[in-house]
Coordinates of C-alpha atoms in Angstrom, one line a residue:
X8 CA 0.2 -0.1 0.3
X9 CA 2.6 2.4 0.9
X10 CA 4.5 1.6 -2.7
X11 CA 1.1 2.6 -4.0
X12 CA 0.3 5.7 -2.4
X13 CA 4.1 6.8 -3.5
X14 CA 3.0 6.2 -7.3
X15 CA -0.3 7.8 -6.5
X16 CA 1.6 11.0 -5.7
X17 CA 4.1 10.7 -9.0
X18 CA 1.5 10.1 -11.4
X19 CA -0.6 12.9 -10.0
X20 CA 2.5 15.2 -9.7
X21 CA 3.4 14.4 -13.3
X22 CA -0.4 14.9 -14.5
X23 CA 0.0 18.6 -12.8
X24 CA 3.1 19.2 -14.8
X25 CA 1.9 17.8 -17.9
X26 CA -0.9 20.1 -17.7
X27 CA 1.3 23.3 -16.9
X28 CA 3.3 22.8 -19.9
X29 CA 0.2 22.2 -21.9
X30 CA -0.8 25.6 -20.6
X31 CA 2.0 27.5 -21.6
X32 CA 2.8 25.7 -25.2
X33 CA 2.3 27.5 -28.5
X34 CA -1.0 25.2 -29.1
X35 CA -2.5 26.0 -25.6
X36 CA -1.9 30.5 -25.4
X37 CA -3.0 32.6 -22.4
X38 CA -6.6 34.2 -23.0
X39 CA -5.4 36.6 -20.6
X40 CA -2.0 38.1 -19.1
X41 CA -1.1 36.2 -16.4
X42 CA 0.7 38.0 -13.4
X43 CA 3.3 36.9 -12.3
X44 CA 5.6 40.1 -11.3
X45 CA 2.3 42.5 -10.6
X46 CA 1.1 43.3 -14.2
X47 CA 4.3 41.3 -15.6
X48 CA 3.1 38.1 -18.0
X49 CA 5.0 35.5 -18.0
X50 CA 4.5 35.4 -22.2
X51 CA 5.8 38.5 -22.9
X52 CA 9.2 38.3 -24.6
X53 CA 9.4 42.3 -23.8
X54 CA 11.0 41.4 -20.4
X55 CA 13.9 39.4 -21.1
X56 CA 17.4 40.1 -22.5
X57 CA 19.0 38.1 -25.5
X58 CA 20.7 35.5 -23.2
X59 CA 17.7 34.7 -21.2
X60 CA 15.1 35.0 -24.2
X61 CA 16.3 31.3 -25.5
X62 CA 15.6 30.2 -22.1
X63 CA 12.4 31.8 -22.1
X64 CA 12.0 30.3 -25.4
X65 CA 12.6 26.7 -24.8
X66 CA 10.0 27.3 -21.3
X67 CA 7.0 28.1 -23.2
X68 CA 7.5 25.1 -25.6
X69 CA 7.7 22.9 -22.3
X70 CA 11.2 21.7 -23.2
X71 CA 12.8 23.8 -20.5
X72 CA 12.0 23.1 -16.3
X73 CA 12.3 27.4 -15.6
X74 CA 11.5 30.5 -16.7
X75 CA 14.3 33.3 -17.8
X76 CA 15.1 35.5 -15.3
X77 CA 13.1 38.9 -16.4
X78 CA 15.1 42.4 -16.3
X79 CA 14.2 44.7 -13.2
X80 CA 14.5 48.4 -12.4
X81 CA 17.8 50.0 -11.0
X82 CA 17.5 51.6 -7.5
X83 CA 19.0 54.7 -7.1
X84 CA 18.9 56.5 -3.3
X85 CA 19.3 59.4 -1.1
X86 CA 19.8 59.4 2.5
X87 CA 20.8 61.8 5.0
X88 CA 20.8 60.7 9.0
X89 CA 23.5 60.9 11.8
X90 CA 27.0 60.7 12.0
X91 CA 29.4 59.4 14.5
X92 CA 32.4 58.0 16.1
X93 CA 33.0 55.8 18.8
X94 CA 36.4 56.3 19.6
X95 CA 38.3 57.7 23.0
X96 CA 36.7 60.8 23.2
X97 CA 32.9 61.1 23.8
X98 CA 30.7 61.6 20.4
X99 CA 28.5 64.5 20.4
X100 CA 24.9 62.8 18.8
X101 CA 23.0 64.1 15.9
X102 CA 26.3 65.4 13.7
X103 CA 25.0 64.9 10.2
X104 CA 25.7 62.5 7.4
X105 CA 24.5 61.9 3.9
X106 CA 24.6 59.5 1.3
X107 CA 23.6 58.7 -2.7
X108 CA 23.6 55.4 -4.1
X109 CA 22.3 52.8 -6.8
X110 CA 21.4 49.4 -6.6
X111 CA 21.1 46.0 -8.7
X112 CA 19.7 42.5 -7.8
X113 CA 21.1 39.7 -8.6
X114 CA 18.4 37.6 -8.0
X115 CA 15.4 37.9 -5.3
X116 CA 17.7 37.8 -2.5
X117 CA 21.3 38.9 -3.6
X118 CA 21.9 42.7 -4.0
X119 CA 24.9 44.6 -5.0
X120 CA 25.0 48.5 -3.9
X121 CA 27.4 51.6 -4.8
X122 CA 27.8 53.9 -2.1
X123 CA 29.2 57.2 -1.7
X124 CA 29.0 58.6 2.0
X125 CA 30.2 61.8 3.5
X126 CA 29.7 62.5 7.0
X127 CA 30.8 65.2 9.8
X128 CA 31.7 63.8 13.4
X129 CA 32.1 66.0 16.6
X130 CA 32.6 65.1 20.2
X131 CA 33.9 66.4 23.3
X132 CA 35.1 65.1 26.6
X133 CA 33.8 66.6 30.1
X134 CA 36.8 65.0 32.2
X135 CA 40.3 66.4 31.9
X136 CA 43.2 64.5 30.0
X137 CA 46.9 64.6 30.0
X138 CA 47.4 61.6 28.0
X139 CA 48.4 63.5 24.5
X140 CA 52.1 64.7 26.2
X141 CA 53.1 61.3 25.5
X142 CA 52.4 62.1 21.7
X143 CA 55.5 65.4 21.0
X144 CA 54.9 68.0 18.6
X145 CA 52.7 65.8 16.4
X146 CA 49.9 65.7 18.9
X147 CA 47.7 69.3 18.7
X148 CA 47.4 69.4 22.5
X149 CA 51.2 69.7 22.4
X150 CA 51.5 73.2 21.9
X151 CA 51.4 75.6 24.6
X152 CA 51.7 78.9 23.1
X153 CA 53.6 81.9 25.3
X154 CA 56.4 84.5 25.1
X155 CA 58.9 82.8 27.2
X156 CA 61.0 80.5 24.4
X157 CA 61.0 80.5 20.5
X158 CA 61.8 77.1 18.9
X159 CA 63.3 76.3 15.3
X160 CA 60.9 77.4 12.9
X161 CA 59.8 80.6 14.5
X162 CA 56.9 78.8 16.8
X163 CA 56.6 80.3 20.1
X164 CA 55.7 77.6 22.6
X165 CA 56.6 76.6 26.2
X166 CA 56.7 72.5 25.7
X167 CA 57.3 72.5 29.8
X168 CA 53.5 73.7 30.6
X169 CA 51.7 70.8 30.1
X170 CA 48.3 71.4 31.7
X171 CA 45.4 68.8 31.4
X172 CA 42.6 69.5 28.5
X173 CA 39.6 68.3 27.6
X174 CA 40.1 66.7 23.8
X175 CA 37.5 67.4 21.6
X176 CA 37.6 67.3 18.1
X177 CA 35.7 67.8 14.8
X178 CA 36.3 65.0 11.7
X179 CA 34.9 65.2 8.5
X180 CA 34.7 61.7 6.9
X181 CA 34.3 60.5 3.3
X182 CA 33.7 56.5 1.9
X183 CA 33.5 54.8 -1.3
X184 CA 32.1 51.5 -1.0
X185 CA 30.6 48.5 -2.6
X186 CA 28.2 46.2 -0.7
X187 CA 26.1 42.8 -1.0
X188 CA 23.3 43.1 0.2
X189 CA 20.8 40.1 1.2
X190 CA 17.0 40.0 1.4
X191 CA 16.3 38.3 4.6
X192 CA 12.3 38.9 4.9
X193 CA 11.6 37.9 0.9
X194 CA 12.5 33.8 2.3
X195 CA 8.6 34.2 3.4
X196 CA 6.6 33.4 0.5
X197 CA 3.2 34.0 1.6
X198 CA 2.0 36.9 0.1
X199 CA 1.8 38.1 -3.2
X200 CA 3.6 41.6 -3.1
X201 CA 5.4 42.3 -0.2
X202 CA 5.1 45.8 1.7
X203 CA 8.5 45.5 3.5
X204 CA 12.0 44.2 3.4
X205 CA 14.3 43.6 6.2
X206 CA 18.1 43.0 4.9
X207 CA 21.4 43.0 5.9
X208 CA 24.4 44.2 4.3
X209 CA 28.3 44.0 3.6
X210 CA 30.8 45.8 2.4
X211 CA 34.4 47.2 1.2
X212 CA 35.4 50.7 0.1
X213 CA 38.2 53.1 0.6
X214 CA 37.6 56.0 2.9
X215 CA 39.4 59.1 4.0
X216 CA 39.1 61.5 6.4
X217 CA 40.4 65.2 8.0
X218 CA 39.7 66.4 11.4
X219 CA 40.4 69.3 13.6
X220 CA 40.3 70.1 17.1
X221 CA 39.2 73.1 19.1
X222 CA 42.6 73.7 21.2
X223 CA 43.2 77.3 20.5
X224 CA 41.7 80.8 20.6
X225 CA 41.7 83.0 17.7
X226 CA 45.9 84.2 17.6
X227 CA 46.3 87.5 17.9
X228 CA 49.5 88.2 18.0
X229 CA 53.0 86.2 18.6
X230 CA 53.4 87.8 22.4
X231 CA 49.8 86.5 23.5
X232 CA 48.6 83.1 24.3
X233 CA 46.9 81.2 21.8
X234 CA 46.0 77.8 24.3
X235 CA 42.7 77.7 26.7
X236 CA 43.0 78.4 30.1
X237 CA 41.6 75.1 30.9
X238 CA 42.2 75.8 34.2
X239 CA 39.3 78.0 35.1
X240 CA 36.5 74.9 34.2
X241 CA 37.4 73.5 37.8
X242 CA 36.3 70.0 36.9
X243 CA 35.6 67.8 39.9
X244 CA 35.3 64.9 37.7
X245 CA 32.1 63.8 39.1
X246 CA 29.6 62.8 36.5
X247 CA 26.6 64.5 37.5
X248 CA 28.4 67.2 37.0
X249 CA 28.8 66.5 33.4
X250 CA 26.4 68.9 31.7
X251 CA 27.2 71.9 33.8
X252 CA 31.2 71.4 32.6
X253 CA 29.8 71.1 29.3
X254 CA 28.2 74.1 29.4
X255 CA 31.1 75.9 30.5
X256 CA 33.7 74.5 28.3
X257 CA 30.9 75.4 25.7
X258 CA 31.4 79.2 26.6
X259 CA 35.2 78.9 26.6
X260 CA 36.0 77.5 23.2
X261 CA 35.0 79.6 20.0
X262 CA 34.2 76.5 18.1
X263 CA 36.0 77.3 15.0
X264 CA 38.2 73.8 15.0
X265 CA 41.8 75.5 13.8
X266 CA 44.3 72.7 14.5
X267 CA 44.7 69.5 12.6
X268 CA 44.7 66.6 14.6
X269 CA 47.5 64.0 14.5
X270 CA 47.6 62.4 11.4
X271 CA 48.3 58.2 11.2
X272 CA 51.0 57.5 10.4
X273 CA 50.2 53.6 9.7
X274 CA 47.8 55.5 7.3
X275 CA 48.9 57.2 3.4
X276 CA 48.1 60.7 3.5
X277 CA 46.2 62.2 0.3
X278 CA 46.8 65.7 -1.0
X279 CA 43.8 65.4 -2.9
X280 CA 41.5 65.3 0.1
X281 CA 44.2 66.8 2.7
X282 CA 43.5 64.0 5.1
X283 CA 44.4 60.3 5.7
X284 CA 42.9 57.6 3.3
X285 CA 42.7 53.7 4.6
X286 CA 40.4 50.5 2.4
X287 CA 37.1 50.1 4.6
X288 CA 34.9 47.2 5.4
X289 CA 30.8 47.6 7.0
X290 CA 28.2 45.5 8.1
X291 CA 24.4 46.7 9.0
X292 CA 20.9 46.0 8.6
X293 CA 18.2 47.7 7.0
X294 CA 14.1 48.1 6.8
X295 CA 13.1 48.9 3.5
X296 CA 8.8 50.3 3.6
X297 CA 7.5 50.0 -0.4
X298 CA 5.4 53.1 -0.5
X299 CA 4.4 52.4 -4.2
X300 CA 6.0 50.3 -7.3
X301 CA 8.6 53.1 -7.7
X302 CA 9.4 53.9 -4.4
X303 CA 10.5 52.7 -0.9
X304 CA 11.5 54.7 2.3
X305 CA 14.4 52.9 3.8
X306 CA 15.9 53.1 7.6
X307 CA 19.2 51.7 8.1
X308 CA 22.8 51.6 10.4
X309 CA 26.0 51.4 9.1
X310 CA 29.2 50.3 11.0
X311 CA 32.2 51.3 9.1
X312 CA 35.7 50.5 10.4
X313 CA 39.0 51.9 8.6
X314 CA 41.7 50.3 11.0
X315 CA 42.6 53.8 12.6
X316 CA 42.8 54.8 16.1
X317 CA 43.0 58.5 15.0
X318 CA 39.5 59.3 13.8
X319 CA 39.2 61.5 16.8
X320 CA 42.5 63.1 16.8
X321 CA 44.0 60.8 20.1
X322 CA 45.6 57.5 20.0
X323 CA 47.3 58.2 23.6
X324 CA 45.7 57.0 27.1
X325 CA 46.1 58.7 30.4
X326 CA 49.1 55.8 31.2
X327 CA 51.3 57.7 28.1
X328 CA 51.0 54.1 26.0
X329 CA 48.7 53.7 22.7
X330 CA 45.4 53.5 23.0
X331 CA 44.8 49.5 22.1
X332 CA 40.9 49.9 20.9
X333 CA 40.5 51.2 17.2
X334 CA 37.9 53.8 16.2
X335 CA 34.6 53.0 14.6
X336 CA 32.0 54.7 13.1
X337 CA 28.2 55.0 12.9
X338 CA 25.7 55.8 9.8
X339 CA 22.2 56.0 11.1
X340 CA 20.1 57.0 8.1
X341 CA 16.9 57.4 6.9
X342 CA 16.6 58.0 2.8
X343 CA 14.1 57.7 -0.4
X344 CA 14.7 55.5 -3.2
X345 CA 13.3 55.5 -6.8
X346 CA 13.5 52.4 -9.0
X347 CA 14.0 53.6 -12.8
X348 CA 13.7 51.7 -16.0
X349 CA 10.3 51.0 -18.5
X350 CA 7.5 49.3 -16.9
X351 CA 6.3 48.0 -19.8
X352 CA 9.9 46.3 -20.3
X353 CA 11.4 46.1 -16.5
X354 CA 9.8 44.8 -13.8
X355 CA 10.3 46.1 -9.8
X356 CA 13.7 45.5 -8.4
X357 CA 13.6 41.1 -7.6
X358 CA 14.0 41.7 -4.1
X359 CA 10.5 42.9 -3.5
X360 CA 9.0 40.1 -5.7
X361 CA 7.6 36.7 -4.9
X362 CA 10.0 34.1 -7.1
X363 CA 6.8 31.7 -6.5
X364 CA 4.0 33.6 -7.9
X365 CA 4.3 32.5 -10.8
X366 CA 4.1 28.6 -9.8
X367 CA 1.6 29.3 -7.0
X368 CA -0.7 30.7 -9.7
X369 CA 0.0 27.9 -12.4
X370 CA -0.6 25.3 -9.2
X371 CA -4.2 27.4 -8.8
X372 CA -5.2 27.0 -12.6
X373 CA -4.7 23.0 -12.9
X374 CA -7.9 21.9 -13.6
X375 CA -9.3 18.6 -11.8
X376 CA -6.4 15.5 -12.5
X377 CA -9.4 12.5 -13.3
X378 CA -7.5 9.1 -14.1
X379 CA -9.0 7.0 -16.5
X380 CA -10.8 3.5 -15.3
X381 CA -12.1 2.3 -18.6
X382 CA -14.2 -0.8 -16.9
X383 CA -15.5 1.1 -13.9
X384 CA -14.2 -0.8 -10.6
X385 CA -12.9 2.0 -8.8
X386 CA -9.0 1.1 -9.5
X387 CA -7.3 3.2 -12.1
X388 CA -6.2 1.9 -15.9
X389 CA -2.7 2.5 -14.3
X390 CA -2.8 -0.4 -11.6
X391 CA -5.6 -2.5 -13.6
X392 CA -4.5 -5.9 -13.9
X393 CA -8.1 -7.1 -15.1
X394 CA -11.4 -5.6 -17.2
X395 CA -13.8 -6.8 -15.0
X396 CA -17.8 -6.8 -15.9
X397 CA -20.0 -3.9 -14.6
X398 CA -21.3 -4.8 -11.1
X399 CA -18.2 -7.0 -10.0
X400 CA -16.2 -6.7 -6.5
X401 CA -12.4 -6.7 -7.0
X402 CA -9.3 -6.8 -5.2
X403 CA -6.4 -3.6 -5.1
X404 CA -5.4 -5.0 -8.5
X405 CA -9.0 -4.5 -10.3
X406 CA -9.0 -8.7 -10.2
X407 CA -12.6 -9.9 -9.4
X408 CA -13.1 -11.4 -6.5
X409 CA -13.1 -15.0 -5.5
X410 CA -14.1 -15.8 -2.3
X411 CA -13.5 -19.5 -2.1
X412 CA -11.0 -19.7 -4.5
X413 CA -12.6 -21.8 -7.0
X414 CA -12.0 -19.7 -9.9
X415 CA -15.4 -18.4 -10.4
X416 CA -15.7 -14.8 -9.2
X417 CA -18.3 -13.8 -6.8
X418 CA -20.4 -11.9 -9.0
X419 CA -20.9 -15.3 -10.8
X420 CA -20.9 -17.9 -7.6
X421 CA -23.8 -19.4 -6.9
X422 CA -22.1 -21.0 -3.7
X423 CA -20.0 -18.4 -2.9
X424 CA -18.1 -20.4 -0.3
X425 CA -17.4 -23.8 -1.8
X426 CA -15.2 -25.9 0.3
X427 CA -12.2 -27.4 -0.7
X428 CA -12.7 -30.6 -1.0
X429 CA -15.4 -29.9 -3.3
X430 CA -13.9 -28.5 -5.7
X431 CA -13.2 -28.3 -8.3
X432 CA -16.5 -26.9 -9.2
X433 CA -18.9 -26.0 -12.2
X434 CA -19.7 -23.0 -13.8
X435 CA -21.8 -21.4 -11.3
X436 CA -19.3 -22.1 -8.9
X437 CA -20.8 -24.9 -7.6
X438 CA -18.7 -27.9 -6.2
X439 CA -19.9 -31.9 -6.2
X440 CA -18.6 -33.3 -3.4
X441 CA -16.7 -37.0 -3.3
X442 CA -19.5 -39.0 -1.8
X443 CA -22.0 -39.7 -5.1
X444 CA -25.8 -40.0 -4.5
X445 CA -27.1 -42.7 -2.5
X446 CA -24.1 -43.8 -1.0
X447 CA -23.6 -44.1 2.8
X448 CA -23.0 -40.3 3.5
X449 CA -19.0 -40.4 4.4
X450 CA -18.9 -36.6 5.3
X451 CA -16.5 -36.2 8.4
X452 CA -18.4 -35.1 10.7
X453 CA -16.6 -31.9 11.9
X454 CA -16.9 -30.8 8.1
X455 CA -20.7 -31.4 9.0
X456 CA -21.1 -29.6 11.9
X457 CA -18.9 -26.5 11.3
X458 CA -20.4 -25.8 8.0
X459 CA -18.2 -23.9 5.2
X460 CA -15.7 -22.1 6.5
X461 CA -14.8 -18.9 4.6
X462 CA -11.1 -17.7 3.2
X463 CA -9.6 -14.7 4.1
X464 CA -7.9 -12.3 1.7
X465 CA -5.1 -10.0 2.7
X466 CA -4.0 -7.2 0.5
X467 CA -0.7 -7.8 -1.7
X468 CA 2.3 -7.7 0.0
X469 CA 0.7 -7.4 3.2
X470 CA 0.1 -9.0 6.3
X471 CA -2.8 -7.0 8.0
X472 CA -6.0 -7.7 8.5
X473 CA -9.1 -5.8 7.0
X474 CA -11.9 -4.7 9.1
X475 CA -14.1 -7.5 7.3
X476 CA -11.6 -10.2 7.7
X477 CA -11.3 -10.0 11.2
X478 CA -15.5 -9.9 11.4
X479 CA -15.1 -13.1 9.4
X480 CA -12.9 -14.8 11.8
X481 CA -15.3 -14.1 14.7
X482 CA -17.4 -16.3 12.7
X483 CA -15.2 -18.9 12.4
X484 CA -14.5 -18.6 16.4
X485 CA -18.2 -18.4 17.2
X486 CA -18.4 -22.2 15.3
X487 CA -15.3 -23.4 16.8
X488 CA -16.7 -22.3 20.5
X489 CA -19.9 -24.1 19.4
X490 CA -17.8 -27.4 18.6
X491 CA -15.4 -27.6 21.4
X492 CA -14.1 -31.2 19.9
X493 CA -13.5 -30.1 16.5
X494 CA -10.3 -29.0 15.2
X495 CA -9.6 -26.5 11.5
X496 CA -6.7 -26.5 9.3
X497 CA -5.4 -23.2 8.4
X498 CA -4.0 -23.4 5.2
X499 CA -1.4 -20.8 3.3
X500 CA -0.9 -20.3 -0.5
X501 CA 2.6 -20.2 -2.8
X502 CA 6.2 -21.6 -2.1
X503 CA 7.7 -20.9 -5.4
X504 CA 10.4 -18.3 -3.7
X505 CA 11.3 -17.0 -0.3
X506 CA 9.8 -13.9 0.2
X507 CA 6.6 -16.1 -0.9
X508 CA 7.6 -18.9 2.1
X509 CA 7.3 -16.2 4.3
X510 CA 4.2 -14.3 3.8
X511 CA 2.5 -17.6 3.2
X512 CA 3.9 -18.3 7.1
X513 CA 2.8 -14.9 7.7
X514 CA -0.5 -15.3 6.7
X515 CA -1.0 -18.2 8.3
X516 CA 0.1 -17.2 11.8
X517 CA -1.8 -13.9 11.3
X518 CA -5.0 -16.0 11.4
X519 CA -4.5 -18.3 14.3
X520 CA -2.8 -15.4 16.6
X521 CA -6.1 -13.6 15.6
X522 CA -8.3 -16.3 16.8
X523 CA -6.3 -17.2 20.2
X524 CA -5.2 -13.6 21.5
X525 CA -8.4 -11.5 20.0
X526 CA -11.3 -14.3 20.0
X527 CA -10.0 -16.4 22.7
X528 CA -10.1 -20.2 21.1
X529 CA -7.6 -22.5 22.5
X530 CA -4.5 -22.4 19.9
X531 CA -4.6 -26.7 19.8
X532 CA -7.3 -26.0 17.9
X533 CA -5.6 -25.8 15.2
X534 CA -3.3 -27.1 12.2
X535 CA -0.7 -24.7 10.6
X536 CA -0.4 -25.7 7.0
X537 CA 1.7 -22.6 5.1
X538 CA 3.6 -22.7 1.8
X539 CA 0.4 -24.9 0.0
X540 CA 0.0 -25.5 -4.0
X541 CA -2.7 -24.8 -6.1
X542 CA -4.2 -21.5 -4.0
X543 CA -4.5 -17.1 -4.1
X544 CA -0.9 -16.2 -2.8
X545 CA -2.8 -14.0 -0.5
X546 CA -5.4 -15.8 0.9
X547 CA -6.3 -18.3 3.9
X548 CA -8.3 -21.1 3.8
X549 CA -9.8 -22.7 6.6
X550 CA -11.3 -26.1 6.7
X551 CA -12.7 -28.2 9.2
X552 CA -10.0 -31.5 10.1
X553 CA -11.0 -35.0 8.6
X554 CA -11.5 -37.5 11.1
X555 CA -7.5 -38.7 12.2
X556 CA -6.1 -35.3 11.2
X557 CA -3.0 -33.8 13.0
X558 CA -0.6 -31.8 12.6
X559 CA 1.7 -28.9 14.6
X560 CA -0.3 -25.9 15.6
X561 CA 2.8 -23.7 15.0
X562 CA 6.2 -23.6 12.6
X563 CA 9.1 -21.8 13.1
X564 CA 8.9 -18.7 9.7
X565 CA 11.3 -20.2 7.0
X566 CA 13.1 -16.9 6.5
X567 CA 12.4 -14.8 9.6
X568 CA 15.0 -12.6 8.2
X569 CA 13.9 -11.8 4.9
X570 CA 14.0 -8.3 5.0
X571 CA 10.4 -6.3 4.7
X572 CA 9.7 -3.6 2.0

């Protein structure tokens, strides 16, 4: 039965596929455009480039299993938001960043995006620092202008005076990156058109940056000190006072950021950008909302890393050692994206579309599958082994039932259960018992008492008793209980192969076990007889034992280890 169900499923799918191929073939054209991607019709060759058109044409005539990939629109976008640097100096929130990009899908999940980003980050510490003194003249906080000392080059400062300072910075960053976007949300294929997509991204590119710090007053002459006097802040370093400290710093500083930050010696310097330049990698997540077939709104957060510890101009900690942590950039944006392309020749970007729309649509269009059954016996022609006359009950192979195995089908048998010893039978299925008319009747006593006992039928290659067979055995049990001195012989047939020998044994054992365990008949009332010739391999006959006939009520299985399907 398991094999039959599997074969039925395969045939059903074959019929389904045949129906789909028939409907897309030139001899069965669509009567109306079939939507696969919005208004896109799979029959419209305008949506395929030359490379995909050949596959499309093969699919249309049923010689290729998959349709071609349609041309889709390009996406361009603009975005703006907040750009910050996570480093050694506390970042100021709300500093701006903006960007533009162009994006093209690779499929329904992956796409490539080329993006330009410009960001301005600022930072301001509310606690004092003195670690800058380890950096020497290259550190912008090192220069403390006074009247007293002139060093070579005409600069005037006193390098002995190292007061505590409040680190701050303003850094401009530019980046050009190529990113791979993976559309996570479109893996859920339960809507024809999704309105929201969640995506992850990873990219690599090149970044350049230049920064300055607000460390000096405007210089009004070589005789005056230009450095801020931070001693007037009188900070006690208590966190609860940080807002007051930051306010006093704002009042003290002019916000002109006129001193360049220290250059990163591990990264090249670009004269074009007047700053360091380095390769960068990035990763992030985004959420896009489809506003129309042409426009979507995206919220995105991206983290950028280029290996520098001088994006904020500080790399020395308070122990006068190099800070072990590199700086990170964070780019949080909201953007508007636009799909570009002729809608009569290009579909929406594939990451907005359900790739299964076409398959689902075709499954809905498949007509009811009706498998042929020429003789109307309920068994389809693929499995039917006999053209059965109308009204004759059949087995699972479409063969007419013959309960007593006398060669006459039940629908024509006038003696439905003919004992084996009264066979062969005539054309009407009526048997002739051995005793001729007028002789002294020598019918075995138990055969007369028990009467004709039925045969038990099993499904092909099965050892499971059907409900009808169990009911028949209940009738046999009642007769045995009413005649406690009678034994019966349980006969199974076929022994040409090991499988037949074992299955015959299984059938006989199943009948005896059921009568003993379920019906309460003593096991010594049975004579076990399997592997006999001349009967139906899928049937077991039960007959009354003749006077003096005896045999075992159980035997060892012939092939117990034979693998069963």
